[in-house]
Amino acid sequence: MDHPGEQKAMEGGCLTHGDFAYLSKCCLLGRSLLPDMWPSKFSADLCHPERHLDALNEVWWLGRFVNARSIAYEPSQNGGKRPDWTFTCGEDLKLSVEIKRRPATTRLHIGQTAQIDIFRDIAEKFDPGATDHLRLACITVYCPINRAFQERCNAWLNENRASVDAILCFSFSAQEHTPFFVAPLHLEPILSKLVLQTLEDEDLGFIGVVQHPLHGVTPTEYAARHEL
């Protein structure tokens, strides 16, 4: 990427850049869902090496919702607290949504759980008194959605039920586990009708070496060198 007086590359620890199929799909979604905002309102993030995939992740999640419309994007400024997205989907369900991408969850592959706060900066974004819409956290992770992960999601949601109604997670590293997870369980029938769970090749187009060993370096040493 060219910047005035300097040159920066879209590269890094394998989780700061993605492939062109994923980029292309997100751009199509942006133009379709956000015609008055894409790409101008996101240009700074799209051109920033550390925020590029975060911006694409936001649009990718919007594209999962069935018939998303009346989309408003109002990111918090100067420490303000409100979810970034509000919109209507399905027949007439109003949502307030906070979207996060957690590349540090790659370390869950090697048992580093205590250091990873998957849910930081989420609960405080929502109004505890809101009753006219569904408050939803959408999180992209890079670890299997196994039983331990599901229990962790449910425990956090129980602690923050006054602020957040539901969590929806997607994993690039699902492997034998489902790529999507909804908590609490009683909302799964509703959200499964509102969120597309059929994946295309473009949806899984990312670059992330998670399990390839480095010669002479243990996984724990590698994770310590690459704090995400």
Short mmCIF file of C-alpha atoms in Angstrom, two decimals:
data_model
loop_
_atom_site.label_atom_id
_atom_site.label_comp_id
_atom_site.label_asym_id
_atom_site.label_seq_id
_atom_site.Cartn_x
_atom_site.Cartn_y
_atom_site.Cartn_z
CA MET A 1 0.00 0.00 0.00
CA ASP A 2 1.34 3.42 -0.92
CA HIS A 3 1.24 6.17 1.67
CA PRO A 4 2.69 9.68 1.41
CA GLY A 5 6.39 9.46 2.09
CA GLU A 6 6.41 5.79 3.00
CA GLN A 7 5.36 2.37 1.84
CA LYS A 8 3.57 -0.24 3.88
CA ALA A 9 2.68 -3.76 2.84
CA MET A 10 -0.48 -5.68 3.62
CA GLU A 11 1.39 -8.46 5.30
CA GLY A 12 2.09 -9.82 8.75
CA GLY A 13 1.67 -12.87 10.93
CA CYS A 14 -0.60 -14.65 8.43
CA LEU A 15 -3.75 -13.28 10.04
CA THR A 16 -3.46 -9.70 8.83
CA HIS A 17 -4.10 -10.42 5.18
CA GLY A 18 -6.59 -12.50 3.24
CA ASP A 19 -7.12 -13.74 -0.27
CA PHE A 20 -8.73 -11.93 -3.16
CA ALA A 21 -11.84 -14.13 -3.31
CA TYR A 22 -12.83 -13.09 0.21
CA LEU A 23 -11.98 -9.44 -0.55
CA SER A 24 -14.06 -9.55 -3.72
CA LYS A 25 -17.10 -10.97 -1.95
CA CYS A 26 -16.91 -8.42 0.85
CA CYS A 27 -16.63 -5.58 -1.68
CA LEU A 28 -19.72 -6.84 -3.49
CA LEU A 29 -21.59 -7.01 -0.19
CA GLY A 30 -20.46 -3.52 0.71
CA ARG A 31 -21.68 -2.05 -2.56
CA SER A 32 -24.99 -3.89 -2.27
CA LEU A 33 -25.78 -3.31 1.41
CA LEU A 34 -24.05 0.03 1.99
CA PRO A 35 -24.33 1.94 -1.31
CA ASP A 36 -23.92 5.34 0.34
CA MET A 37 -21.06 4.29 2.62
CA TRP A 38 -18.92 1.77 0.73
CA PRO A 39 -16.03 2.11 0.38
CA SER A 40 -15.63 5.80 1.30
CA LYS A 41 -16.63 5.54 4.96
CA PHE A 42 -14.31 2.55 5.45
CA SER A 43 -11.37 3.67 3.32
CA ALA A 44 -9.06 4.47 6.25
CA ASP A 45 -9.57 1.04 7.78
CA LEU A 46 -9.40 -0.79 4.46
CA CYS A 47 -6.02 0.79 3.72
CA HIS A 48 -4.62 0.15 7.19
CA PRO A 49 -2.62 -3.10 7.50
CA GLU A 50 -3.85 -3.79 11.04
CA ARG A 51 -7.52 -2.96 10.44
CA HIS A 52 -8.04 -4.19 6.89
CA LEU A 53 -9.53 -7.58 7.77
CA ASP A 54 -11.56 -6.10 10.62
CA ALA A 55 -13.33 -3.83 8.12
CA LEU A 56 -14.03 -6.72 5.76
CA ASN A 57 -15.29 -8.82 8.67
CA GLU A 58 -17.89 -6.17 9.51
CA VAL A 59 -19.34 -6.25 6.01
CA TRP A 60 -19.12 -10.04 5.77
CA TRP A 61 -21.30 -10.40 8.87
CA LEU A 62 -23.88 -7.97 7.49
CA GLY A 63 -24.11 -10.17 4.43
CA ARG A 64 -25.07 -13.17 6.56
CA PHE A 65 -28.37 -11.62 7.65
CA VAL A 66 -31.47 -12.33 5.59
CA ASN A 67 -32.98 -9.23 4.00
CA ALA A 68 -30.89 -6.78 6.03
CA ARG A 69 -32.16 -3.23 5.46
CA SER A 70 -32.31 0.23 7.02
CA ILE A 71 -28.67 -0.28 7.97
CA ALA A 72 -27.14 2.43 10.13
CA TYR A 73 -23.43 2.51 10.96
CA GLU A 74 -22.47 4.74 13.88
CA PRO A 75 -19.16 3.67 15.43
CA SER A 76 -18.47 5.04 18.89
CA GLN A 77 -16.26 8.10 19.02
CA ASN A 78 -14.12 9.39 21.89
CA GLY A 79 -14.97 6.54 24.21
CA GLY A 80 -18.69 6.61 23.51
CA LYS A 81 -20.63 3.44 24.16
CA ARG A 82 -23.07 2.14 21.60
CA PRO A 83 -23.09 -0.77 19.15
CA ASP A 84 -21.70 0.06 15.72
CA TRP A 85 -24.62 -1.33 13.72
CA THR A 86 -28.40 -1.13 13.84
CA PHE A 87 -30.66 -2.58 11.16
CA THR A 88 -33.79 -4.57 10.44
CA CYS A 89 -33.77 -8.10 9.04
CA GLY A 90 -36.14 -10.95 8.36
CA GLU A 91 -39.75 -9.84 8.35
CA ASP A 92 -39.41 -6.98 10.81
CA LEU A 93 -36.87 -7.77 13.53
CA LYS A 94 -34.79 -4.85 14.75
CA LEU A 95 -31.20 -5.58 15.74
CA SER A 96 -28.36 -3.71 17.37
CA VAL A 97 -25.13 -5.52 16.55
CA GLU A 98 -21.52 -5.32 17.65
CA ILE A 99 -19.12 -7.18 15.32
CA LYS A 100 -15.68 -8.35 16.42
CA ARG A 101 -12.81 -10.34 14.93
CA ARG A 102 -10.51 -12.16 17.37
CA PRO A 103 -7.31 -13.41 15.67
CA ALA A 104 -5.73 -14.07 19.07
CA THR A 105 -8.02 -17.10 19.39
CA THR A 106 -5.45 -19.00 17.31
CA ARG A 107 -3.68 -19.50 20.64
CA LEU A 108 -6.56 -21.63 21.89
CA HIS A 109 -5.13 -24.34 19.63
CA ILE A 110 -2.21 -24.63 22.02
CA GLY A 111 -4.08 -24.29 25.29
CA GLN A 112 -3.51 -20.59 26.03
CA THR A 113 -6.94 -19.67 27.35
CA ALA A 114 -6.46 -17.36 30.31
CA GLN A 115 -4.78 -14.59 28.31
CA ILE A 116 -7.47 -14.30 25.65
CA ASP A 117 -10.46 -12.05 26.32
CA ILE A 118 -12.80 -12.99 23.49
CA PHE A 119 -15.57 -10.70 24.72
CA ARG A 120 -13.73 -7.47 25.53
CA ASP A 121 -15.39 -4.19 24.55
CA ILE A 122 -18.77 -5.77 23.85
CA ALA A 123 -21.17 -5.72 26.82
CA GLU A 124 -20.57 -2.05 27.60
CA LYS A 125 -21.64 -1.09 24.07
CA PHE A 126 -25.27 -2.07 24.68
CA ASP A 127 -28.07 -0.34 26.57
CA PRO A 128 -29.20 -2.57 29.47
CA GLY A 129 -32.64 -0.98 29.34
CA ALA A 130 -33.32 -1.60 25.65
CA THR A 131 -36.33 -3.82 24.98
CA ASP A 132 -37.41 -2.86 21.45
CA HIS A 133 -34.66 -4.72 19.58
CA LEU A 134 -32.40 -7.77 19.82
CA ARG A 135 -28.89 -7.01 21.10
CA LEU A 136 -26.47 -9.29 19.31
CA ALA A 137 -22.69 -9.82 19.40
CA CYS A 138 -21.21 -11.37 16.23
CA ILE A 139 -17.69 -12.70 16.72
CA THR A 140 -15.27 -14.27 14.23
CA VAL A 141 -12.78 -16.64 15.84
CA TYR A 142 -9.92 -18.85 14.65
CA CYS A 143 -10.35 -21.82 16.95
CA PRO A 144 -12.67 -24.83 16.99
CA ILE A 145 -16.13 -24.22 18.42
CA ASN A 146 -15.86 -27.18 20.75
CA ARG A 147 -17.60 -27.82 24.05
CA ALA A 148 -15.09 -25.76 26.06
CA PHE A 149 -15.59 -22.78 23.75
CA GLN A 150 -19.37 -23.09 23.95
CA GLU A 151 -19.27 -23.24 27.74
CA ARG A 152 -17.12 -20.13 27.78
CA CYS A 153 -19.65 -18.28 25.62
CA ASN A 154 -22.58 -19.34 27.78
CA ALA A 155 -20.80 -18.35 30.99
CA TRP A 156 -20.04 -14.87 29.66
CA LEU A 157 -23.58 -14.42 28.39
CA ASN A 158 -25.03 -15.42 31.76
CA GLU A 159 -22.88 -12.74 33.39
CA ASN A 160 -23.94 -10.08 30.87
CA ARG A 161 -27.53 -11.05 30.13
CA ALA A 162 -28.78 -7.60 31.11
CA SER A 163 -26.82 -6.05 28.24
CA VAL A 164 -26.52 -8.73 25.54
CA ASP A 165 -29.33 -10.98 24.33
CA ALA A 166 -27.32 -13.37 22.18
CA ILE A 167 -23.89 -14.30 20.84
CA LEU A 168 -23.31 -15.55 17.32
CA CYS A 169 -19.84 -16.95 16.59
CA PHE A 170 -18.23 -18.06 13.34
CA SER A 171 -15.00 -20.05 13.20
CA PHE A 172 -12.53 -20.29 10.32
CA SER A 173 -11.06 -23.33 12.09
CA ALA A 174 -14.23 -25.31 12.66
CA GLN A 175 -12.81 -28.59 11.27
CA GLU A 176 -15.08 -31.34 12.61
CA HIS A 177 -17.13 -28.85 14.63
CA THR A 178 -19.91 -26.61 13.34
CA PRO A 179 -18.64 -23.28 11.96
CA PHE A 180 -21.48 -21.36 13.67
CA PHE A 181 -22.56 -21.27 17.29
CA VAL A 182 -25.49 -19.46 18.88
CA ALA A 183 -26.00 -18.74 22.56
CA PRO A 184 -28.39 -18.92 24.30
CA LEU A 185 -29.80 -22.12 22.88
CA HIS A 186 -33.43 -21.00 22.95
CA LEU A 187 -32.67 -18.25 20.41
CA GLU A 188 -31.03 -20.61 17.93
CA PRO A 189 -34.29 -21.38 16.05
CA ILE A 190 -34.90 -17.66 15.55
CA LEU A 191 -31.38 -16.73 14.52
CA SER A 192 -30.95 -19.76 12.28
CA LYS A 193 -33.77 -18.37 10.14
CA LEU A 194 -32.23 -14.90 10.07
CA VAL A 195 -28.59 -15.78 9.48
CA LEU A 196 -27.31 -17.62 6.42
CA GLN A 197 -25.26 -20.61 7.55
CA THR A 198 -24.47 -22.08 4.13
CA LEU A 199 -20.89 -21.20 3.27
CA GLU A 200 -19.32 -20.62 -0.14
CA ASP A 201 -15.66 -21.00 -1.04
CA GLU A 202 -15.22 -17.23 -0.83
CA ASP A 203 -16.41 -17.21 2.78
CA LEU A 204 -13.53 -19.47 3.78
CA GLY A 205 -10.92 -17.62 1.77
CA PHE A 206 -8.34 -16.49 4.30
CA ILE A 207 -4.66 -16.93 4.96
CA GLY A 208 -3.83 -18.21 8.41
CA VAL A 209 -1.13 -20.73 9.17
CA VAL A 210 -2.37 -22.15 12.45
CA GLN A 211 -1.01 -25.67 12.63
CA HIS A 212 2.15 -25.65 10.51
CA PRO A 213 5.21 -26.13 12.76
CA LEU A 214 8.27 -23.93 12.65
CA HIS A 215 11.57 -25.74 12.73
CA GLY A 216 13.16 -25.43 16.16
CA VAL A 217 10.31 -23.34 17.62
CA THR A 218 7.61 -24.73 19.89
CA PRO A 219 4.00 -23.53 19.38
CA THR A 220 4.08 -21.75 22.75
CA GLU A 221 7.24 -19.86 21.81
CA TYR A 222 5.74 -18.88 18.47
CA ALA A 223 2.55 -17.57 20.09
CA ALA A 224 4.59 -15.54 22.57
CA ARG A 225 6.48 -13.90 19.71
CA HIS A 226 3.33 -13.03 17.78
CA GLU A 227 0.87 -11.37 20.12
CA LEU A 228 -2.26 -10.74 18.10
#
